[in-house]
Amino acid sequence: MNAGGISRVDCHVKVLDETVVERATRAGLDAIVYAPHFTRLPDIRERAAAYSTDELLVVPGREVFTGSWHDRRHVLALGLEEPVPDFIPLEAAMAEFERQDAAVLAPHPEFATMSITGPDLHQYAETIDAVEIFNPKHFPSHNRRARKLATELDLPPFTSSYAHLPRSVGTAHTAFDAEIDTEADLVAAFEDGVSRTVVYENGLERVRTTARELAHLCYENTWKKADRLFLSAVEPTHPRHIAYDGRFDDVSVY
């Protein structure tokens, strides 16, 4: 699946179909992490398995939406065996990740109103395995701040396309100095601090990617957010959903 012991991984994408697989393969990626919003882990695992190929490993992940809409933190977990819902406090999510020995990543730190903050990173530095230091959705100042936080805390870096749109896949990736052929391999690479290189485009195409993805972010936080809040039924990842059998009722923020 990879050559020369180097594995190229787009560590966070939100979309997955044949177009995404084709684009990732053309970009020379060995793996992508599929972690869509508000989707239960069994469904993510099923779709990831269906789209994995001999050339491309699709790793299931969960970007858990902790806290409330007004005080939210996104945390990316790999290697979960049991589902973890959204809309629970950050400390409850971190405790569950530790219990399951998951790899814990901090995507897009201090970006907008949906990210782990600097104080959060300091508080959970022993739990977090890597910090995203480049995200195509960021402006340069956001990426500089993320790199500074990772350096201050001596936490390993990673990057991703954070693709909400298929054409964004592969615009950034993390090249690990290890052969990654399974989900367990990627979890171990993060947890063991395997040496890696952050790779990204920084020209006109990256600017276009930023513009497209920020436009999509505006859509998500206007009409899409209103739909989730007022029009849709209970999210499948809501802690009071029947799928969680009441395990998280005492920490649900809604």
Short mmCIF file of C-alpha atoms in Angstrom, two decimals:
data_model
loop_
_atom_site.label_atom_id
_atom_site.label_comp_id
_atom_site.label_asym_id
_atom_site.label_seq_id
_atom_site.Cartn_x
_atom_site.Cartn_y
_atom_site.Cartn_z
CA MET A 1 0.00 0.00 0.00
CA ASN A 2 2.98 2.34 0.55
CA ALA A 3 6.48 2.58 -0.81
CA GLY A 4 9.81 2.89 0.96
CA GLY A 5 8.32 2.82 4.43
CA ILE A 6 6.65 6.23 3.98
CA SER A 7 2.88 6.42 4.36
CA ARG A 8 1.02 9.47 3.11
CA VAL A 9 -2.19 10.10 5.04
CA ASP A 10 -4.86 12.78 4.67
CA CYS A 11 -5.76 12.72 8.35
CA HIS A 12 -9.27 14.20 8.21
CA VAL A 13 -11.89 14.25 5.48
CA LYS A 14 -15.63 14.69 5.80
CA VAL A 15 -16.71 13.23 2.45
CA LEU A 16 -16.36 9.76 0.97
CA ASP A 17 -17.45 8.41 -2.38
CA GLU A 18 -15.82 7.03 -5.53
CA THR A 19 -14.69 10.51 -6.58
CA VAL A 20 -12.90 10.98 -3.26
CA VAL A 21 -11.16 7.60 -3.55
CA GLU A 22 -10.06 8.36 -7.12
CA ARG A 23 -8.77 11.80 -6.16
CA ALA A 24 -6.89 10.47 -3.11
CA THR A 25 -5.32 7.70 -5.17
CA ARG A 26 -4.23 10.12 -7.91
CA ALA A 27 -2.68 12.33 -5.24
CA GLY A 28 -0.52 9.40 -4.13
CA LEU A 29 -2.12 8.99 -0.74
CA ASP A 30 -1.90 5.66 1.08
CA ALA A 31 -4.73 6.39 3.52
CA ILE A 32 -7.41 8.89 4.46
CA VAL A 33 -9.27 9.32 7.74
CA TYR A 34 -13.03 9.53 7.21
CA ALA A 35 -14.72 11.37 10.08
CA PRO A 36 -18.04 12.93 9.06
CA HIS A 37 -20.07 15.08 11.43
CA PHE A 38 -23.08 13.69 13.32
CA THR A 39 -22.63 10.12 12.07
CA ARG A 40 -22.45 7.12 14.40
CA LEU A 41 -19.27 5.06 14.55
CA PRO A 42 -20.79 1.81 13.20
CA ASP A 43 -22.02 3.67 10.10
CA ILE A 44 -18.63 5.33 9.62
CA ARG A 45 -16.86 1.98 9.94
CA GLU A 46 -19.18 0.34 7.43
CA ARG A 47 -18.69 3.08 4.84
CA ALA A 48 -14.93 3.22 5.39
CA ALA A 49 -14.63 -0.53 4.81
CA ALA A 50 -16.78 -0.32 1.67
CA TYR A 51 -14.51 2.31 0.07
CA SER A 52 -11.12 0.94 1.11
CA THR A 53 -9.14 -0.48 -1.82
CA ASP A 54 -5.83 -2.23 -2.38
CA GLU A 55 -4.32 1.20 -3.06
CA LEU A 56 -6.12 3.28 -0.44
CA LEU A 57 -6.92 2.53 3.21
CA VAL A 58 -9.93 4.40 4.58
CA VAL A 59 -9.66 4.72 8.36
CA PRO A 60 -12.83 5.43 10.37
CA GLY A 61 -12.66 8.35 12.79
CA ARG A 62 -14.99 10.40 14.97
CA GLU A 63 -14.74 14.16 15.27
CA VAL A 64 -16.75 14.50 18.44
CA PHE A 65 -18.66 17.76 18.82
CA THR A 66 -18.23 18.46 22.55
CA GLY A 67 -20.15 21.04 24.53
CA SER A 68 -23.09 23.08 23.29
CA TRP A 69 -23.56 25.02 20.06
CA HIS A 70 -22.43 28.16 21.91
CA ASP A 71 -19.41 26.59 23.66
CA ARG A 72 -18.18 23.85 21.35
CA ARG A 73 -14.90 22.01 20.94
CA HIS A 74 -14.11 19.52 18.18
CA VAL A 75 -11.85 16.56 19.01
CA LEU A 76 -10.83 13.84 16.54
CA ALA A 77 -10.51 10.28 17.86
CA LEU A 78 -9.14 7.21 16.06
CA GLY A 79 -9.32 3.61 17.19
CA LEU A 80 -12.58 3.83 19.13
CA GLU A 81 -14.24 0.51 19.83
CA GLU A 82 -17.43 1.96 21.31
CA PRO A 83 -19.41 4.98 20.07
CA VAL A 84 -18.97 8.33 21.77
CA PRO A 85 -21.80 10.86 21.28
CA ASP A 86 -21.69 14.56 20.54
CA PHE A 87 -23.03 17.24 22.93
CA ILE A 88 -21.16 16.06 26.01
CA PRO A 89 -18.58 18.13 27.92
CA LEU A 90 -15.00 18.09 26.70
CA GLU A 91 -13.83 16.46 29.93
CA ALA A 92 -16.34 13.63 29.51
CA ALA A 93 -15.23 12.99 25.94
CA MET A 94 -11.55 13.00 26.91
CA ALA A 95 -12.22 10.56 29.74
CA GLU A 96 -14.00 8.22 27.33
CA PHE A 97 -11.18 8.44 24.79
CA GLU A 98 -8.67 7.55 27.52
CA ARG A 99 -10.80 4.65 28.67
CA GLN A 100 -10.84 3.25 25.15
CA ASP A 101 -7.13 4.01 24.56
CA ALA A 102 -8.00 5.96 21.40
CA ALA A 103 -5.58 8.21 19.54
CA VAL A 104 -6.71 11.79 20.26
CA LEU A 105 -6.03 14.60 17.80
CA ALA A 106 -6.67 18.33 18.04
CA PRO A 107 -7.97 19.51 14.65
CA HIS A 108 -7.91 23.21 13.67
CA PRO A 109 -6.99 24.50 17.19
CA GLU A 110 -8.35 27.93 18.15
CA PHE A 111 -10.15 28.29 14.81
CA ALA A 112 -13.46 30.17 14.84
CA THR A 113 -15.78 29.06 17.66
CA MET A 114 -15.54 25.31 17.15
CA SER A 115 -12.06 24.34 18.25
CA ILE A 116 -9.96 23.31 21.19
CA THR A 117 -8.34 26.38 22.74
CA GLY A 118 -4.80 26.96 23.94
CA PRO A 119 -5.82 26.42 27.59
CA ASP A 120 -7.58 23.18 26.56
CA LEU A 121 -4.39 21.95 24.91
CA HIS A 122 -2.39 22.71 28.03
CA GLN A 123 -4.96 20.94 30.22
CA TYR A 124 -5.12 17.80 28.10
CA ALA A 125 -1.55 17.71 26.79
CA GLU A 126 -1.04 14.24 28.29
CA THR A 127 -4.10 12.90 26.45
CA ILE A 128 -3.70 14.58 23.06
CA ASP A 129 -1.41 12.75 20.63
CA ALA A 130 -1.08 15.38 17.89
CA VAL A 131 -2.02 18.95 16.97
CA GLU A 132 -3.02 20.06 13.48
CA ILE A 133 -0.53 22.76 12.49
CA PHE A 134 -1.80 23.38 8.95
CA ASN A 135 -5.39 23.35 7.74
CA PRO A 136 -6.38 24.63 4.26
CA LYS A 137 -9.42 26.30 5.83
CA HIS A 138 -7.15 28.47 7.97
CA PHE A 139 -5.71 31.85 7.24
CA PRO A 140 -1.90 32.04 7.72
CA SER A 141 -2.29 33.56 11.19
CA HIS A 142 -4.33 30.54 12.32
CA ASN A 143 -1.65 28.13 11.09
CA ARG A 144 1.10 30.14 12.80
CA ARG A 145 -0.82 30.04 16.07
CA ALA A 146 -1.38 26.29 15.76
CA ARG A 147 2.34 25.67 15.11
CA LYS A 148 3.25 27.80 18.11
CA LEU A 149 0.91 25.83 20.38
CA ALA A 150 2.28 22.48 19.19
CA THR A 151 5.84 23.70 19.75
CA GLU A 152 5.10 25.11 23.21
CA LEU A 153 3.60 21.82 24.34
CA ASP A 154 6.06 19.61 22.44
CA LEU A 155 3.15 17.80 20.80
CA PRO A 156 3.65 16.07 17.42
CA PRO A 157 2.09 17.78 14.40
CA PHE A 158 -0.26 16.59 11.71
CA THR A 159 -2.17 18.10 8.83
CA SER A 160 -5.18 17.22 6.70
CA SER A 161 -7.27 18.59 3.88
CA TYR A 162 -10.24 18.80 6.29
CA ALA A 163 -12.16 18.27 3.07
CA HIS A 164 -15.86 18.97 3.19
CA LEU A 165 -15.78 19.02 -0.61
CA PRO A 166 -14.35 16.16 -2.72
CA ARG A 167 -12.00 18.36 -4.73
CA SER A 168 -10.21 19.43 -1.52
CA VAL A 169 -9.02 15.89 -0.71
CA GLY A 170 -5.25 15.57 -0.85
CA THR A 171 -4.40 19.28 -0.71
CA ALA A 172 -2.54 18.52 2.53
CA HIS A 173 -1.28 15.30 4.06
CA THR A 174 0.99 13.88 6.74
CA ALA A 175 3.85 11.64 5.61
CA PHE A 176 4.70 9.12 8.34
CA ASP A 177 8.05 7.32 8.48
CA ALA A 178 6.27 3.99 8.88
CA GLU A 179 4.25 1.49 6.92
CA ILE A 180 0.57 2.07 7.65
CA ASP A 181 -1.60 -0.70 6.27
CA THR A 182 -4.33 -0.88 8.92
CA GLU A 183 -6.32 1.33 11.28
CA ALA A 184 -4.25 -0.06 14.17
CA ASP A 185 -1.05 0.98 12.39
CA LEU A 186 -2.24 4.58 12.13
CA VAL A 187 -3.40 4.67 15.76
CA ALA A 188 0.01 3.35 16.84
CA ALA A 189 1.83 5.90 14.66
CA PHE A 190 0.03 8.72 16.48
CA GLU A 191 0.29 7.23 19.95
CA ASP A 192 3.99 6.35 19.55
CA GLY A 193 4.93 9.72 18.09
CA VAL A 194 6.31 8.26 14.86
CA SER A 195 8.46 10.71 12.91
CA ARG A 196 6.50 12.53 10.21
CA THR A 197 6.48 15.41 7.75
CA VAL A 198 3.63 17.86 7.22
CA VAL A 199 3.07 18.35 3.48
CA TYR A 200 0.79 20.93 1.86
CA GLU A 201 0.32 23.13 -1.17
CA ASN A 202 0.75 26.83 -0.58
CA GLY A 203 0.05 28.35 -3.98
CA LEU A 204 -2.98 29.50 -5.91
CA GLU A 205 -4.76 26.16 -5.67
CA ARG A 206 -4.49 26.25 -1.88
CA VAL A 207 -6.03 29.75 -1.89
CA ARG A 208 -8.88 28.44 -4.02
CA THR A 209 -9.35 25.51 -1.64
CA THR A 210 -9.51 27.91 1.32
CA ALA A 211 -12.13 30.06 -0.43
CA ARG A 212 -14.30 27.07 -1.37
CA GLU A 213 -14.08 25.49 2.06
CA LEU A 214 -14.79 28.75 3.91
CA ALA A 215 -17.86 29.26 1.74
CA HIS A 216 -19.00 25.79 2.72
CA LEU A 217 -18.33 26.62 6.39
CA CYS A 218 -20.65 29.64 6.11
CA TYR A 219 -23.36 27.36 4.72
CA GLU A 220 -22.86 24.88 7.56
CA ASN A 221 -23.14 27.61 10.19
CA THR A 222 -26.20 29.32 8.73
CA TRP A 223 -28.84 27.24 6.96
CA LYS A 224 -27.38 23.85 7.89
CA LYS A 225 -27.09 24.83 11.55
CA ALA A 226 -30.66 26.13 11.62
CA ASP A 227 -31.84 22.88 10.05
CA ARG A 228 -30.12 20.83 12.75
CA LEU A 229 -31.35 23.03 15.58
CA PHE A 230 -34.98 23.54 14.57
CA LEU A 231 -36.06 21.26 11.72
CA SER A 232 -34.31 17.90 12.02
CA ALA A 233 -35.12 15.03 14.35
CA VAL A 234 -32.76 13.98 17.16
CA GLU A 235 -29.24 13.58 15.80
CA PRO A 236 -28.03 9.96 15.65
CA THR A 237 -25.04 11.07 17.74
CA HIS A 238 -27.09 12.87 20.38
CA PRO A 239 -26.23 11.44 23.84
CA ARG A 240 -29.91 10.78 24.59
CA HIS A 241 -30.39 8.81 21.39
CA ILE A 242 -31.60 5.27 22.04
CA ALA A 243 -28.39 3.89 20.49
CA TYR A 244 -26.39 4.95 23.57
CA ASP A 245 -28.71 3.12 25.99
CA GLY A 246 -28.66 5.94 28.54
CA ARG A 247 -24.90 5.71 29.19
CA PHE A 248 -24.34 9.43 28.62
CA ASP A 249 -27.62 10.87 29.90
CA ASP A 250 -25.96 12.30 33.01
CA VAL A 251 -23.45 14.33 30.97
CA SER A 252 -25.65 15.45 28.07
CA VAL A 253 -25.57 19.22 27.63
CA TYR A 254 -29.00 19.20 25.97
#
